[in-house]
Coordinates of C-alpha atoms in Angstrom, one line a residue:
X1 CA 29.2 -51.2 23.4
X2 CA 28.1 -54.3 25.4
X3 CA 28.5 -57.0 22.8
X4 CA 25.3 -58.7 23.9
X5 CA 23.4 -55.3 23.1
X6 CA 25.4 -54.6 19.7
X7 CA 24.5 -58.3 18.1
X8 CA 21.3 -56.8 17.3
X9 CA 21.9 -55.9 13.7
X10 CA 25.3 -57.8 12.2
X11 CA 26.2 -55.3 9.6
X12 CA 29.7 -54.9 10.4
X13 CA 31.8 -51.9 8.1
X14 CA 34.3 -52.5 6.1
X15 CA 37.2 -50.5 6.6
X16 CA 38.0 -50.0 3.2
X17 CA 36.2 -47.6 0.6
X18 CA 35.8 -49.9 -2.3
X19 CA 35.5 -48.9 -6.2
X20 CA 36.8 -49.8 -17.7
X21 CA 36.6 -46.6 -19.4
X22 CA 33.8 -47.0 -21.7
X23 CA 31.4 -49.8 -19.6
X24 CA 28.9 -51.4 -20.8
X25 CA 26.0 -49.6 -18.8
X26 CA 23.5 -52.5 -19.5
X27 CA 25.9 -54.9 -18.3
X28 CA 25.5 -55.5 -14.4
X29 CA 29.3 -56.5 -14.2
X30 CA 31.6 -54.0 -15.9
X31 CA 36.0 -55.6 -15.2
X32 CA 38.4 -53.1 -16.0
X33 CA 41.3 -55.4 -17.6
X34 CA 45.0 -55.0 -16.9
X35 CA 46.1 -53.2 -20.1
X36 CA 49.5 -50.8 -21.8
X37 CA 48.8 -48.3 -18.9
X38 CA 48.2 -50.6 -16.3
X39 CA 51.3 -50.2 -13.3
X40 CA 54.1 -52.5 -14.5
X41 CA 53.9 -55.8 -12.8
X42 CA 51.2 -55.1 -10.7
X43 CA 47.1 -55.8 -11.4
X44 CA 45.8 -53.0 -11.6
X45 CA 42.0 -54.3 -12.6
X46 CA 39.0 -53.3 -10.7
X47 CA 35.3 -55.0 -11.0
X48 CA 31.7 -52.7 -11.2
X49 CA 29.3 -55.0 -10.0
X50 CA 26.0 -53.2 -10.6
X51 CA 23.3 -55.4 -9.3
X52 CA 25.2 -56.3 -5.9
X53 CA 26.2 -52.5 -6.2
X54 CA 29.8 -53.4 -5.3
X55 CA 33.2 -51.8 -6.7
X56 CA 36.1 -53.8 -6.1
X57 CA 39.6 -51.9 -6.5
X58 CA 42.9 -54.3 -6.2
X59 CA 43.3 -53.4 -1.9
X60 CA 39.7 -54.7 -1.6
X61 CA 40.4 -58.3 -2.8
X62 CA 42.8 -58.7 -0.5
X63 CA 40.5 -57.6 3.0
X64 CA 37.4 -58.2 4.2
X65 CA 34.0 -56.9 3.2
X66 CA 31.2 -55.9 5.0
X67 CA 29.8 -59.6 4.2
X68 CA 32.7 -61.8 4.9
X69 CA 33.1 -59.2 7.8
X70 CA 29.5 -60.3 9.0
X71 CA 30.5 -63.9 8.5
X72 CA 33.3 -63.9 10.7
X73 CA 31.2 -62.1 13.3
X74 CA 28.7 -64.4 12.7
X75 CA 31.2 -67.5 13.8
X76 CA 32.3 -65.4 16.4
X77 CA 29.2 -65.2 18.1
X78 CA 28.5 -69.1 17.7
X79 CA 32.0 -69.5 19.4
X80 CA 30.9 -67.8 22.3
X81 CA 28.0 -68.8 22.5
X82 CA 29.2 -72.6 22.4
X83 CA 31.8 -71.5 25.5
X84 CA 28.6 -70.1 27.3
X85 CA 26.5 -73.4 27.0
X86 CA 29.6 -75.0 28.4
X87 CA 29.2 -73.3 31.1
X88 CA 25.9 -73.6 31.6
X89 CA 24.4 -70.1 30.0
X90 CA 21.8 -70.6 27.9
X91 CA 23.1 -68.1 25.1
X92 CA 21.6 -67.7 21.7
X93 CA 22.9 -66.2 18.6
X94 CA 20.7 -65.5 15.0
X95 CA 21.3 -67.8 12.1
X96 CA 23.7 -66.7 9.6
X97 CA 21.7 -65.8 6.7
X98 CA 24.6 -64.6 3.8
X99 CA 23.0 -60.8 2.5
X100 CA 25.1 -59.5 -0.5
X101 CA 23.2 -55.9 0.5
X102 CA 26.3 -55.8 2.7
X103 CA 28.7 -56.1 -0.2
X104 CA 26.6 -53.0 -2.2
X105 CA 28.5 -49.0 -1.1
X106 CA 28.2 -45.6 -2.1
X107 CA 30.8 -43.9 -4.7
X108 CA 30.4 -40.3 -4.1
X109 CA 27.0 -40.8 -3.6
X110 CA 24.6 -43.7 -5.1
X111 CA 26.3 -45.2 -8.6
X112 CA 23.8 -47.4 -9.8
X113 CA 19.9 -46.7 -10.6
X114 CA 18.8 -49.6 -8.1
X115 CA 20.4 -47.8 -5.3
X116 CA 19.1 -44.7 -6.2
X117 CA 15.6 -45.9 -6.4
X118 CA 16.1 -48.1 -2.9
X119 CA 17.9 -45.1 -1.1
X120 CA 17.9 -42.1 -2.2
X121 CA 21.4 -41.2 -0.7
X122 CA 21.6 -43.3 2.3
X123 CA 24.3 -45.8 2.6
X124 CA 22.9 -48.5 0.1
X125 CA 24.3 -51.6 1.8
X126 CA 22.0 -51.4 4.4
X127 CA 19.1 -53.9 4.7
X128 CA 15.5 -53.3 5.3
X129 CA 16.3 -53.9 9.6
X130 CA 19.5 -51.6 9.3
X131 CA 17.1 -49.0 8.2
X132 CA 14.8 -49.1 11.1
X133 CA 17.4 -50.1 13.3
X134 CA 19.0 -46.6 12.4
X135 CA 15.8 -44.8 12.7
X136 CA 16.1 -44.2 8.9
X137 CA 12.7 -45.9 8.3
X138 CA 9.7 -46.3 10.9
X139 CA 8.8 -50.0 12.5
X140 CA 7.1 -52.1 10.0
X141 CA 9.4 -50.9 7.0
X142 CA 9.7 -54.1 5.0
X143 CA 11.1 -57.2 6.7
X144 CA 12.7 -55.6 9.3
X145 CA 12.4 -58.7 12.1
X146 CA 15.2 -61.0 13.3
X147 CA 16.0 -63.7 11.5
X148 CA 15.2 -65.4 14.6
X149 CA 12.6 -63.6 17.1
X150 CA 13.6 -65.9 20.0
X151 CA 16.9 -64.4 20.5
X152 CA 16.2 -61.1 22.0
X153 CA 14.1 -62.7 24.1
X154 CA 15.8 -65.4 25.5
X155 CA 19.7 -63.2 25.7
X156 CA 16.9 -60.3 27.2
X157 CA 16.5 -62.7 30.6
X158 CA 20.3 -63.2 31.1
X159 CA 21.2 -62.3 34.5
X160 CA 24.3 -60.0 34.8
X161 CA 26.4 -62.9 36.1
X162 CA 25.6 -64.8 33.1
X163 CA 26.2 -62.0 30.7
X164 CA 29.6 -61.5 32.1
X165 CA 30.6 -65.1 31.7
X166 CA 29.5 -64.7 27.3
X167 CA 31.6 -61.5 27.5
X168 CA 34.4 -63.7 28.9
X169 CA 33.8 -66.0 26.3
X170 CA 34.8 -63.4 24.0
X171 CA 38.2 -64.2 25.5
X172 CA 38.2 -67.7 24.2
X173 CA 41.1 -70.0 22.5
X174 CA 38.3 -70.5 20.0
X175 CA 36.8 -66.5 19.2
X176 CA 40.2 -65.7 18.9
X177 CA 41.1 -68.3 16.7
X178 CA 38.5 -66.7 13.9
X179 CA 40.0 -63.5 14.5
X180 CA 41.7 -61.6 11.5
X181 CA 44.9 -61.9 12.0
X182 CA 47.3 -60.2 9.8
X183 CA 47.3 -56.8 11.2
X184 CA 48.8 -53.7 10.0
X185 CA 51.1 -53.6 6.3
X186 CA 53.6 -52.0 5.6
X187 CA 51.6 -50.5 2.3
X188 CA 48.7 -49.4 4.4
X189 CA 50.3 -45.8 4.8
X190 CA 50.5 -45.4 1.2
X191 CA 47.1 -46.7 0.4
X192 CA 45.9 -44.6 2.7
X193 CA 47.1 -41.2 1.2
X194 CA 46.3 -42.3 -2.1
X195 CA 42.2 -43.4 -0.9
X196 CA 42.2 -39.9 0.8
X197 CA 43.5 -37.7 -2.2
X198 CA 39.9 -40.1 -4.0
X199 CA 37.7 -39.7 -1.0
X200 CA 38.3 -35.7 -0.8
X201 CA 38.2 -35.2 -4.5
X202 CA 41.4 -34.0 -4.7
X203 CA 42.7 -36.8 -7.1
X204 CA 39.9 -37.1 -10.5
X205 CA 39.7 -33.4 -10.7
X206 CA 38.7 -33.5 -14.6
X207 CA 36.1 -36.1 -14.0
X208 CA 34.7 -34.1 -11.1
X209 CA 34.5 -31.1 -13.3
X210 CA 32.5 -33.0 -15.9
X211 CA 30.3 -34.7 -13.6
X212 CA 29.3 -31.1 -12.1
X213 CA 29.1 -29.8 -15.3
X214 CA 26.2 -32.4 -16.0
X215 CA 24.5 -31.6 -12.3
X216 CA 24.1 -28.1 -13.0
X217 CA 23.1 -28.7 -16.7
X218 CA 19.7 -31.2 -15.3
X219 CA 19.4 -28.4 -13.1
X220 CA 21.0 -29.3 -9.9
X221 CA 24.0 -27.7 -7.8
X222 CA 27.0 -29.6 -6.6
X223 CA 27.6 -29.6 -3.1
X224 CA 30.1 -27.1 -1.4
X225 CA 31.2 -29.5 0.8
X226 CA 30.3 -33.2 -0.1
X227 CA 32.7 -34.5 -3.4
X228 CA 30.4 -35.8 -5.8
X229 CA 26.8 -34.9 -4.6
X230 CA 24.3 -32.1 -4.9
X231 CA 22.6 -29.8 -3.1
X232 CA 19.7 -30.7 -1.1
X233 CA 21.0 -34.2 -0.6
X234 CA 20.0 -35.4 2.8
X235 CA 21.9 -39.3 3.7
X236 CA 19.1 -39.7 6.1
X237 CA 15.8 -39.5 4.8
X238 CA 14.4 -41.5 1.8
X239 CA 11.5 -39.8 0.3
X240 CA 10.1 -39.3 -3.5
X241 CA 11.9 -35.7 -3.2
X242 CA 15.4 -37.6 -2.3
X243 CA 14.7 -40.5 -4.9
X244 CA 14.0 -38.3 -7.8
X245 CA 17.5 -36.2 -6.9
X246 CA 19.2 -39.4 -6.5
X247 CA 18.2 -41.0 -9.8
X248 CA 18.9 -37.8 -11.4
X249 CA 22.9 -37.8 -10.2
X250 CA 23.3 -41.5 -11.1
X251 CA 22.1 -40.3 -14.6
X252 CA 24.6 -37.3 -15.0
X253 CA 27.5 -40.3 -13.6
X254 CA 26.4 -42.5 -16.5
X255 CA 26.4 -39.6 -19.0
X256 CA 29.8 -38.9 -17.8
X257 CA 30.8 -42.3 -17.1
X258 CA 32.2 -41.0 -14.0
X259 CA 32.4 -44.0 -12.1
X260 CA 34.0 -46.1 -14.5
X261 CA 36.7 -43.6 -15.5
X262 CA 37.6 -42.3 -11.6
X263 CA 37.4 -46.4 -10.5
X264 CA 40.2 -46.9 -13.6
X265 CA 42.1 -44.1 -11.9
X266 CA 41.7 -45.0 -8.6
X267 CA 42.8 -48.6 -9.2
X268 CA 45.8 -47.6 -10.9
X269 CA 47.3 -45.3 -8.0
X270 CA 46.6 -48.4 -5.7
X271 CA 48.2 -50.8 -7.6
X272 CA 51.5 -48.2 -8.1
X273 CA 51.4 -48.7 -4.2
X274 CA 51.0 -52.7 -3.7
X275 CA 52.8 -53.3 -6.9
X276 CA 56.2 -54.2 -4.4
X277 CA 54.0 -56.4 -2.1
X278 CA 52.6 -59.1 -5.1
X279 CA 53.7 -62.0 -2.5
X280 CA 52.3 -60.2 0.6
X281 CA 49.0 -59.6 -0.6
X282 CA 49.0 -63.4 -2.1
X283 CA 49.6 -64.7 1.1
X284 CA 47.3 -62.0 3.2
X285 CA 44.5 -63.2 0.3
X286 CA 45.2 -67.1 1.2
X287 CA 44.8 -66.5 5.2
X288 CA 41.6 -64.7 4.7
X289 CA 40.4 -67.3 2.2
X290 CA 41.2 -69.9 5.1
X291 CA 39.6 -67.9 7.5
X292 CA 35.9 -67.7 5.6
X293 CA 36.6 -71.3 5.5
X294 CA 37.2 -71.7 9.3
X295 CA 34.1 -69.5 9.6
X296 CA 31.8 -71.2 7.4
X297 CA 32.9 -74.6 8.8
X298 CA 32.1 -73.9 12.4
X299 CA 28.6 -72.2 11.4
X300 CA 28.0 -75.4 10.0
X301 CA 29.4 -78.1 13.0
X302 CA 27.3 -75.7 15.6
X303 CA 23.5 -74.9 14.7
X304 CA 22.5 -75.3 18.2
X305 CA 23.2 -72.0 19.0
X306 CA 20.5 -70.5 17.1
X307 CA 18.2 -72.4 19.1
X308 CA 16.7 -72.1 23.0
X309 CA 18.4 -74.6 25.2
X310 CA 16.0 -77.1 26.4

């Protein structure tokens, strides 16, 4: 996609899937501890943030999120847009604005009653312009405008030489220097198999037995084909019909404390993976820590770019 066109909406996916037997359901932050059946040497903890609607299992602290995703992005596009101006292009970017809804994901579904109420079962990190950006909601669905009108505007009357030159700028000593830039691990295999074995509902098979047992109890019918949700569910519409459904799953997963126990699990056969790597994933934590930094930094030293030329 032309990168001019695709700065539109900044909500940039995480590529990982991210996940206390026993939590406190009124508590909107549930941390499962390290404890006797924790992996030896290894932290095998995991955080339920219910208002932000995050889960955190141990690969997650270690990469990006969706947010610190869109804040990287974010100083990206500033970076070009300050190599553009040098070269006499008039290029705007939106103000960074930091939106936890980025952080907030699905976990077989919606987990927490806020989502469920909000989405239904669409993706619940997306904001109220993701929505009608995705044709999920009509024009006019909540606050659904740029963060700065003038931007679509102004980049709309670039001429194709000077679009060319911001794509070149994409090139830069100084985009590139905000890139990520630890690249593949040597655990990533691993983590892989073990994330796919959770994603296809191959690995939690007790919990998943449970969990439909409680569907079909309030009346409902687990999907054939979809781990963890119910017949009739439909990730692209949001509707009363799709609310009540929703709410109604998240209420069987707190009965069943579903997402608690399978995050517990999950977090376990992750840390069994990284547990050789403690030193490697320190490190890979410290560069992306410095990176957020970098990013943040140069939002800061360049606010022109979020404003016309004059």
């Amino acid at each position: 996609m032309n990168r001019i066109l695709g700065m539109l909406v900044l909500a940039v996916a995480s590529l990982a899937l991210t996940a206390c037997q026993g939590g406190d359901l009124s508590s909107d932050v549930s941390v499962g501890e390290n404890s006797s059946d924790s992996v030896a040497g290894s932290d095998a903890s995991y955080t339920l943030d219910r208002e932000i609607g995050a889960v955190i299992l141990p690969l997650d602290r270690t990469v990006p999120d969706r947010e610190d995703s869109n804040l990287i992005t974010s100083a990206q596009w500033a970076a070009a847009a300050v190599c553009a101006r040098e070269a006499g292009v008039g290029f705007m970017t939106d103000r960074y604005v930091e939106n936890n809804a980025y952080r907030a994901e699905a976990f077989f579904g919606p987990w927490t009653i806020r989502q469920a109420e909000k989405y239904g079962f669409v993706e619940p990190w997306l904001t109220d312009a993701d929505l009608v950006a995705n044709g999920v909601m009509p024009e006019g669905h909540g606050d659904a405008s740029s963060n700065n009108p003038e931007v679509s505007a102004v980049n709309g009357n670039l001429s194709d030489e000077e679009k060319a030159i911001v794509e070149d700028c994409w090139d830069s000593p100084e985009v590139k220097e905000l890139d990520v830039k630890y690249g593949s691990a040597p655990w990533m295999e691993e983590v892989e198999e073990v994330d796919s074995r959770f994603i296809e509902g191959a690995a939690g098979g007790e919990l998943f037995d449970e969990l439909y047992a409680c569907y079909r109890e309030a009346g409902m019918e687990p999907a054939a084909d979809v781990p963890g949700s119910v017949e009739g569910a439909d990730p692209r519409v949001i509707d009363e019909e799709q609310i009540e459904l929703a709410v109604k799953t998240v209420q069987c997963k707190e009965e069943t404390q579903f997402t608690e126990r399978l995050a517990k699990e999950w977090a376990q056969a992750q840390a069994q993976v990284l547990a050789p790597y403690t030193q490697e994933l320190a490190d890979q934590r410290a560069e992306l820590d410095k990176l957020l930094s970098a990013a943040e930094a140069y939002l800061a030293d360049h606010p022109e770019v979020a404003e016309p030329t004059r």
